[in-house]
């Protein structure tokens, strides 16, 4: 499909760049489709919690989906549904300015920058764009509960 | 005018030889809409020997003001068939074939089929089909005349493989989808409030199904919208009282008071003004003497105050409520006043809440309906210019030009340029192409890689369809057949240079022509029908290494990578395939190319 060619070219570049070097502890690779080919528009990734933060000790699985008009439009990054974080929708989708076309997304932002941006967001939630009630309310008003839930989540993904 | 008289006039205008060439030419016209109808008329009157016209649509009432080959009696009939029948009457000597078909998906339209035409005219209304025809014409090496209009803007260009810009050379605007974060809590433009009212609120209250227009342009938005749907399940509960008189009040209080108050409370100081909840009691008092139905009708050109919007909101809600309770399925339609009034009033109130400037019903209607009016005059001019360029292409190709029509600011009305060369950053233009015949059921991926390496001499190469089939890091499938890997006849496979070399090969696109249309069978597993191309090379510009590994996101200047940011415009009719920028009254059309004079224009008819 010709409309995909720019997207494919860029994703092949991202794949190669990632293969050559990527941030330590992270992984990212295109998912297999039913024909056994690699689907460049869907990547399985893992974001390790940053050392020295409450999120350390686990790698959080994430699905990164690239739209047809990537890199004009940003990819969607999704943790498992129900992921506990103030800026993650109940569906698991991350609400982050660099992933928002109307805010800070730029076509030059790389996959490494995205996953590191998400790692950074984990311990530094943005109080201005709440995406779920649960974690947001606790983060604002009940730090104890918040920390407890984060720790539980670390345990869940530690395996 | 008699046919003979017309013939001699044509000979005087174009010359005997040119008229003979026209009469022996077979052209394809893709699209019989606003521009297509005009083109077909021109082609027929010029005496093109054979014309094939294709359209997948049927005639609709709303077409009749500008698609002159159709009349009232043709509504619901195939455009291609009616256009052929009407145009045939203008000139019985022309052989017209019509297809009611989809140019992209119909298996008849292979590269070999395109090769049967001397020239292809695009008169399409969507980018996907434009790009498809562009690629097929580049592969078949058939000249393409591309054209489109948007309101007063119009454009036509000649596309020749390897010689001129193609449809993909200039980045296209894609309709904007709106991230749910923006729409719900940080709207900043009238369009955000309209999308909210139309694609979210209206659908939630009266819709059948979460068919979310602008908000599901990308999967991302749909996904997030589903979430939003969950979060606002309370809204759906309101439907329980849709048969009761208090429905309007309940909706208002939830949407514009309770939800907003909650949001205002959560919104910590983020530099934005806090949203203003609207009090039912206060507005009811203010709007006591207002007649919503009357305001909706008589003040369409004015921006409504919040109490006016309040009155219309309640009135329109009541109207929709009645229709809903009568079992009607409600869908937003800009020409359905009840739905429009509801959306305009809700958008105005939402704008008030979020301190967004708002617009009149008239203006919001344009936004809600994504309307840029199609203008018959622009269509007719572009169709005439396009057909003219096709004639030059067939008779004296050096005379073919690109044309732009604009009607804004102090710019010239016509801009005429020599066709620009292909953009070096265009993946489509820069690719080499070959058409092959191949038994995809028997040929293995390894056979293809081996065959390709003869003229694509790279160790590190990647094979892609819409998926990645093979690269150095993914050789699992080498012994499987192409068919097994999803490679079908009538499809393309792209070979990409995946090496780290400073000088790299451009992409190679391989088209698999169906065996039945490719002619005699060959003993080779893969045999080329078109000559083996020389794959061009390019020098890779190494980006400056950023060796410091901090977490700061560095956002580079996007213009360096060849992407341009374009304002979003959603277009109803055939849009220009090349973006003519329309911001701040400066319609700059390719300043850097040589602009010739307007005297050159020869108008037909
Ligand atoms: Zn191009």
mmCIF file of C-alpha atoms in Angstrom, chain B residues 294-537:
data_model
loop_
_atom_site.group_PDB
_atom_site.id
_atom_site.type_symbol
_atom_site.label_atom_id
_atom_site.label_comp_id
_atom_site.label_asym_id
_atom_site.label_seq_id
_atom_site.Cartn_x
_atom_site.Cartn_y
_atom_site.Cartn_z
ATOM 1 C CA UNK B 294 -37.270 31.372 17.200
ATOM 2 C CA UNK B 295 -33.632 32.127 18.058
ATOM 3 C CA UNK B 296 -32.499 28.996 16.253
ATOM 4 C CA UNK B 297 -34.199 30.200 13.087
ATOM 5 C CA UNK B 298 -33.762 33.947 13.179
ATOM 6 C CA UNK B 299 -30.305 34.325 14.686
ATOM 7 C CA UNK B 300 -28.350 31.843 12.597
ATOM 8 C CA UNK B 301 -25.819 34.493 11.588
ATOM 9 C CA UNK B 302 -25.178 35.684 15.144
ATOM 10 C CA UNK B 303 -23.114 34.276 17.939
ATOM 11 C CA UNK B 304 -25.558 33.253 20.647
ATOM 12 C CA UNK B 305 -25.256 34.439 24.208
ATOM 13 C CA UNK B 306 -25.238 31.708 26.822
ATOM 14 C CA UNK B 307 -28.886 32.282 27.667
ATOM 15 C CA UNK B 308 -29.822 32.126 24.004
ATOM 16 C CA UNK B 309 -27.839 28.915 23.647
ATOM 17 C CA UNK B 310 -29.578 27.654 26.783
ATOM 18 C CA UNK B 311 -33.011 28.331 25.306
ATOM 19 C CA UNK B 312 -32.140 26.659 22.008
ATOM 20 C CA UNK B 313 -30.556 23.729 23.828
ATOM 21 C CA UNK B 314 -33.763 23.001 25.712
ATOM 22 C CA UNK B 315 -35.937 23.509 22.667
ATOM 23 C CA UNK B 316 -33.816 21.330 20.381
ATOM 24 C CA UNK B 317 -33.522 18.652 23.064
ATOM 25 C CA UNK B 318 -37.299 18.579 23.290
ATOM 26 C CA UNK B 319 -37.625 18.222 19.520
ATOM 27 C CA UNK B 320 -35.104 15.387 19.407
ATOM 28 C CA UNK B 321 -36.673 13.758 22.441
ATOM 29 C CA UNK B 322 -40.007 13.601 20.639
ATOM 30 C CA UNK B 323 -38.483 12.076 17.545
ATOM 31 C CA UNK B 324 -36.466 9.607 19.585
ATOM 32 C CA UNK B 325 -39.545 8.530 21.524
ATOM 33 C CA UNK B 326 -41.370 7.977 18.254
ATOM 34 C CA UNK B 327 -38.831 5.302 17.514
ATOM 35 C CA UNK B 328 -36.739 7.289 15.076
ATOM 36 C CA UNK B 329 -33.040 6.531 14.774
ATOM 37 C CA UNK B 330 -31.275 9.831 15.127
ATOM 38 C CA UNK B 331 -28.077 10.684 13.418
ATOM 39 C CA UNK B 332 -26.369 14.017 13.172
ATOM 40 C CA UNK B 333 -26.972 15.624 9.811
ATOM 41 C CA UNK B 334 -26.060 19.227 9.169
ATOM 42 C CA UNK B 335 -29.236 19.614 7.118
ATOM 43 C CA UNK B 336 -31.447 18.253 9.869
ATOM 44 C CA UNK B 337 -32.283 21.438 11.797
ATOM 45 C CA UNK B 338 -33.139 19.657 15.041
ATOM 46 C CA UNK B 339 -29.795 17.911 15.223
ATOM 47 C CA UNK B 340 -27.938 20.992 14.071
ATOM 48 C CA UNK B 341 -29.618 23.261 16.636
ATOM 49 C CA UNK B 342 -28.802 20.816 19.386
ATOM 50 C CA UNK B 343 -25.151 20.615 18.402
ATOM 51 C CA UNK B 344 -24.770 24.371 17.933
ATOM 52 C CA UNK B 345 -26.414 25.157 21.270
ATOM 53 C CA UNK B 346 -24.446 22.485 23.145
ATOM 54 C CA UNK B 347 -21.185 23.583 21.510
ATOM 55 C CA UNK B 348 -21.891 27.201 22.427
ATOM 56 C CA UNK B 349 -22.575 26.298 26.048
ATOM 57 C CA UNK B 350 -19.512 24.072 26.173
ATOM 58 C CA UNK B 351 -17.458 26.926 24.725
ATOM 59 C CA UNK B 352 -18.816 29.267 27.405
ATOM 60 C CA UNK B 353 -17.868 26.796 30.097
ATOM 61 C CA UNK B 354 -14.311 26.458 28.776
ATOM 62 C CA UNK B 355 -13.781 30.086 27.777
ATOM 63 C CA UNK B 356 -13.430 29.222 24.120
ATOM 64 C CA UNK B 357 -14.517 31.755 21.531
ATOM 65 C CA UNK B 358 -17.517 30.550 19.665
ATOM 66 C CA UNK B 359 -19.165 31.192 16.345
ATOM 67 C CA UNK B 360 -22.567 31.603 14.789
ATOM 68 C CA UNK B 361 -24.848 28.721 13.877
ATOM 69 C CA UNK B 362 -23.987 29.389 10.260
ATOM 70 C CA UNK B 363 -20.249 29.031 10.898
ATOM 71 C CA UNK B 364 -20.598 26.105 13.275
ATOM 72 C CA UNK B 365 -22.683 24.329 10.669
ATOM 73 C CA UNK B 366 -19.777 24.525 8.259
ATOM 74 C CA UNK B 367 -17.503 23.051 10.893
ATOM 75 C CA UNK B 368 -19.962 20.365 11.957
ATOM 76 C CA UNK B 369 -20.674 19.309 8.393
ATOM 77 C CA UNK B 370 -17.009 19.595 7.388
ATOM 78 C CA UNK B 371 -18.263 21.638 4.546
ATOM 79 C CA UNK B 372 -16.236 23.472 2.068
ATOM 80 C CA UNK B 373 -18.763 24.267 -0.616
ATOM 81 C CA UNK B 374 -18.134 22.680 -3.968
ATOM 82 C CA UNK B 375 -18.258 25.380 -6.597
ATOM 83 C CA UNK B 376 -19.384 24.457 -10.090
ATOM 84 C CA UNK B 377 -17.359 27.252 -11.679
ATOM 85 C CA UNK B 378 -14.103 26.093 -10.126
ATOM 86 C CA UNK B 379 -14.881 22.527 -11.180
ATOM 87 C CA UNK B 380 -15.571 23.631 -14.743
ATOM 88 C CA UNK B 381 -12.370 25.654 -14.986
ATOM 89 C CA UNK B 382 -10.224 22.898 -13.541
ATOM 90 C CA UNK B 383 -11.854 20.277 -15.742
ATOM 91 C CA UNK B 384 -11.186 22.404 -18.812
ATOM 92 C CA UNK B 385 -7.563 23.000 -17.833
ATOM 93 C CA UNK B 386 -7.029 19.339 -16.972
ATOM 94 C CA UNK B 387 -8.434 18.087 -20.250
ATOM 95 C CA UNK B 388 -6.353 20.678 -22.073
ATOM 96 C CA UNK B 389 -3.205 19.472 -20.315
ATOM 97 C CA UNK B 390 -4.032 15.930 -21.311
ATOM 98 C CA UNK B 391 -4.345 17.040 -24.921
ATOM 99 C CA UNK B 392 -0.909 18.688 -24.746
ATOM 100 C CA UNK B 393 0.509 15.581 -23.124
ATOM 101 C CA UNK B 394 -0.668 13.483 -26.073
ATOM 102 C CA UNK B 395 0.138 15.927 -28.842
ATOM 103 C CA UNK B 396 2.981 18.205 -27.733
ATOM 104 C CA UNK B 397 4.089 17.135 -24.258
ATOM 105 C CA UNK B 398 6.506 20.042 -23.832
ATOM 106 C CA UNK B 399 3.507 22.340 -23.531
ATOM 107 C CA UNK B 400 1.923 20.584 -20.530
ATOM 108 C CA UNK B 401 1.755 22.760 -17.421
ATOM 109 C CA UNK B 402 0.529 22.626 -13.847
ATOM 110 C CA UNK B 403 -2.260 25.056 -13.011
ATOM 111 C CA UNK B 404 -3.440 26.500 -9.741
ATOM 112 C CA UNK B 405 -6.518 28.603 -9.237
ATOM 113 C CA UNK B 406 -6.836 30.679 -6.113
ATOM 114 C CA UNK B 407 -9.089 33.502 -5.149
ATOM 115 C CA UNK B 408 -7.816 34.991 -1.950
ATOM 116 C CA UNK B 409 -5.741 37.897 -0.837
ATOM 117 C CA UNK B 410 -3.978 39.794 -3.555
ATOM 118 C CA UNK B 411 -2.699 36.699 -5.276
ATOM 119 C CA UNK B 412 -2.937 36.016 -8.911
ATOM 120 C CA UNK B 413 -5.967 34.066 -9.932
ATOM 121 C CA UNK B 414 -4.118 31.645 -12.163
ATOM 122 C CA UNK B 415 -0.700 30.307 -11.478
ATOM 123 C CA UNK B 416 0.925 28.342 -14.254
ATOM 124 C CA UNK B 417 4.109 26.395 -13.659
ATOM 125 C CA UNK B 418 6.211 23.937 -15.553
ATOM 126 C CA UNK B 419 5.745 20.511 -13.990
ATOM 127 C CA UNK B 420 8.176 20.174 -11.081
ATOM 128 C CA UNK B 421 10.598 17.232 -10.997
ATOM 129 C CA UNK B 422 9.854 14.420 -8.497
ATOM 130 C CA UNK B 423 10.691 15.223 -4.905
ATOM 131 C CA UNK B 424 13.845 13.428 -3.818
ATOM 132 C CA UNK B 425 12.238 12.621 -0.470
ATOM 133 C CA UNK B 426 9.147 11.038 -2.040
ATOM 134 C CA UNK B 427 9.196 7.309 -1.381
ATOM 135 C CA UNK B 428 6.730 6.663 -4.208
ATOM 136 C CA UNK B 429 8.512 8.684 -6.882
ATOM 137 C CA UNK B 430 11.971 7.488 -6.035
ATOM 138 C CA UNK B 431 11.141 3.773 -6.111
ATOM 139 C CA UNK B 432 12.150 1.588 -9.040
ATOM 140 C CA UNK B 433 9.385 -0.664 -10.310
ATOM 141 C CA UNK B 434 9.050 -3.960 -12.056
ATOM 142 C CA UNK B 435 5.994 -5.989 -13.018
ATOM 143 C CA UNK B 436 6.406 -9.724 -12.714
ATOM 144 C CA UNK B 437 4.541 -12.901 -13.386
ATOM 145 C CA UNK B 438 4.969 -15.439 -10.667
ATOM 146 C CA UNK B 439 3.154 -18.427 -9.263
ATOM 147 C CA UNK B 440 2.785 -17.169 -5.726
ATOM 148 C CA UNK B 441 1.540 -20.565 -4.593
ATOM 149 C CA UNK B 442 4.778 -22.254 -5.572
ATOM 150 C CA UNK B 443 7.390 -19.547 -5.222
ATOM 151 C CA UNK B 444 9.163 -19.403 -1.896
ATOM 152 C CA UNK B 445 10.313 -16.261 -0.175
ATOM 153 C CA UNK B 446 13.901 -17.456 -0.661
ATOM 154 C CA UNK B 447 13.278 -17.644 -4.437
ATOM 155 C CA UNK B 448 12.118 -14.051 -4.420
ATOM 156 C CA UNK B 449 15.070 -12.847 -2.369
ATOM 157 C CA UNK B 450 17.430 -14.692 -4.679
ATOM 158 C CA UNK B 451 15.792 -13.313 -7.805
ATOM 159 C CA UNK B 452 15.854 -9.784 -6.450
ATOM 160 C CA UNK B 453 19.477 -9.904 -5.365
ATOM 161 C CA UNK B 454 20.520 -10.104 -9.015
ATOM 162 C CA UNK B 455 19.727 -6.454 -9.478
ATOM 163 C CA UNK B 456 19.318 -5.328 -5.873
ATOM 164 C CA UNK B 457 22.764 -6.337 -4.683
ATOM 165 C CA UNK B 458 22.447 -5.836 -0.968
ATOM 166 C CA UNK B 459 23.141 -8.286 1.785
ATOM 167 C CA UNK B 460 20.880 -6.426 4.159
ATOM 168 C CA UNK B 461 17.588 -6.032 2.433
ATOM 169 C CA UNK B 462 14.042 -6.093 3.716
ATOM 170 C CA UNK B 463 10.931 -7.463 2.003
ATOM 171 C CA UNK B 464 7.667 -5.802 2.898
ATOM 172 C CA UNK B 465 4.035 -6.078 1.929
ATOM 173 C CA UNK B 466 1.810 -4.208 4.320
ATOM 174 C CA UNK B 467 3.811 -6.230 6.853
ATOM 175 C CA UNK B 468 7.467 -6.971 7.258
ATOM 176 C CA UNK B 469 8.103 -10.305 5.555
ATOM 177 C CA UNK B 470 11.847 -10.540 5.781
ATOM 178 C CA UNK B 471 14.937 -8.727 6.975
ATOM 179 C CA UNK B 472 18.353 -9.705 8.358
ATOM 180 C CA UNK B 473 16.906 -10.013 11.798
ATOM 181 C CA UNK B 474 13.827 -11.914 10.657
ATOM 182 C CA UNK B 475 14.495 -14.799 8.300
ATOM 183 C CA UNK B 476 11.992 -17.259 9.785
ATOM 184 C CA UNK B 477 9.873 -17.485 6.656
ATOM 185 C CA UNK B 478 12.389 -18.021 3.868
ATOM 186 C CA UNK B 479 11.131 -21.508 3.047
ATOM 187 C CA UNK B 480 7.449 -20.599 2.977
ATOM 188 C CA UNK B 481 5.584 -19.673 -0.197
ATOM 189 C CA UNK B 482 4.645 -16.116 -1.050
ATOM 190 C CA UNK B 483 0.947 -16.953 -1.011
ATOM 191 C CA UNK B 484 1.363 -18.422 2.434
ATOM 192 C CA UNK B 485 2.887 -15.141 3.565
ATOM 193 C CA UNK B 486 -0.062 -13.166 2.260
ATOM 194 C CA UNK B 487 1.489 -11.992 -1.017
ATOM 195 C CA UNK B 488 -1.251 -12.135 -3.634
ATOM 196 C CA UNK B 489 -1.503 -11.432 -7.308
ATOM 197 C CA UNK B 490 -2.408 -7.783 -8.008
ATOM 198 C CA UNK B 491 -0.370 -6.675 -5.041
ATOM 199 C CA UNK B 492 2.949 -4.958 -4.521
ATOM 200 C CA UNK B 493 5.933 -6.074 -2.538
ATOM 201 C CA UNK B 494 8.572 -3.538 -1.574
ATOM 202 C CA UNK B 495 12.256 -4.340 -1.394
ATOM 203 C CA UNK B 496 14.070 -1.954 0.907
ATOM 204 C CA UNK B 497 17.776 -1.391 1.404
ATOM 205 C CA UNK B 498 18.276 -2.013 5.112
ATOM 206 C CA UNK B 499 22.040 -1.588 5.153
ATOM 207 C CA UNK B 500 24.152 0.979 6.954
ATOM 208 C CA UNK B 501 25.872 2.025 3.747
ATOM 209 C CA UNK B 502 26.450 5.681 3.027
ATOM 210 C CA UNK B 503 25.112 5.172 -0.450
ATOM 211 C CA UNK B 504 21.865 3.280 -0.382
ATOM 212 C CA UNK B 505 19.506 1.889 -2.976
ATOM 213 C CA UNK B 506 16.043 3.345 -3.329
ATOM 214 C CA UNK B 507 13.058 1.069 -2.820
ATOM 215 C CA UNK B 508 12.161 -1.462 -5.451
ATOM 216 C CA UNK B 509 8.464 -2.191 -5.907
ATOM 217 C CA UNK B 510 7.456 -5.475 -7.450
ATOM 218 C CA UNK B 511 3.944 -5.828 -8.822
ATOM 219 C CA UNK B 512 2.511 -9.321 -9.228
ATOM 220 C CA UNK B 513 0.428 -9.287 -12.392
ATOM 221 C CA UNK B 514 -2.251 -11.994 -12.430
ATOM 222 C CA UNK B 515 -1.111 -14.854 -14.619
ATOM 223 C CA UNK B 516 -4.242 -14.857 -16.773
ATOM 224 C CA UNK B 517 -3.708 -11.252 -17.832
ATOM 225 C CA UNK B 518 0.061 -11.565 -18.128
ATOM 226 C CA UNK B 519 0.042 -13.740 -21.209
ATOM 227 C CA UNK B 520 2.132 -16.835 -21.894
ATOM 228 C CA UNK B 521 3.496 -18.828 -19.011
ATOM 229 C CA UNK B 522 7.195 -18.959 -18.357
ATOM 230 C CA UNK B 523 9.342 -21.765 -17.040
ATOM 231 C CA UNK B 524 10.990 -19.419 -14.582
ATOM 232 C CA UNK B 525 9.501 -19.121 -11.132
ATOM 233 C CA UNK B 526 9.561 -15.367 -11.432
ATOM 234 C CA UNK B 527 9.698 -13.636 -14.770
ATOM 235 C CA UNK B 528 9.581 -9.955 -15.397
ATOM 236 C CA UNK B 529 7.019 -8.500 -17.781
ATOM 237 C CA UNK B 530 8.499 -5.024 -17.716
ATOM 238 C CA UNK B 531 12.265 -4.504 -18.085
ATOM 239 C CA UNK B 532 14.474 -5.078 -15.046
ATOM 240 C CA UNK B 533 14.966 -1.555 -13.684
ATOM 241 C CA UNK B 534 18.163 0.060 -12.572
ATOM 242 C CA UNK B 535 17.526 0.863 -8.945
ATOM 243 C CA UNK B 536 18.655 4.432 -8.229
ATOM 244 C CA UNK B 537 20.919 5.202 -5.297
#
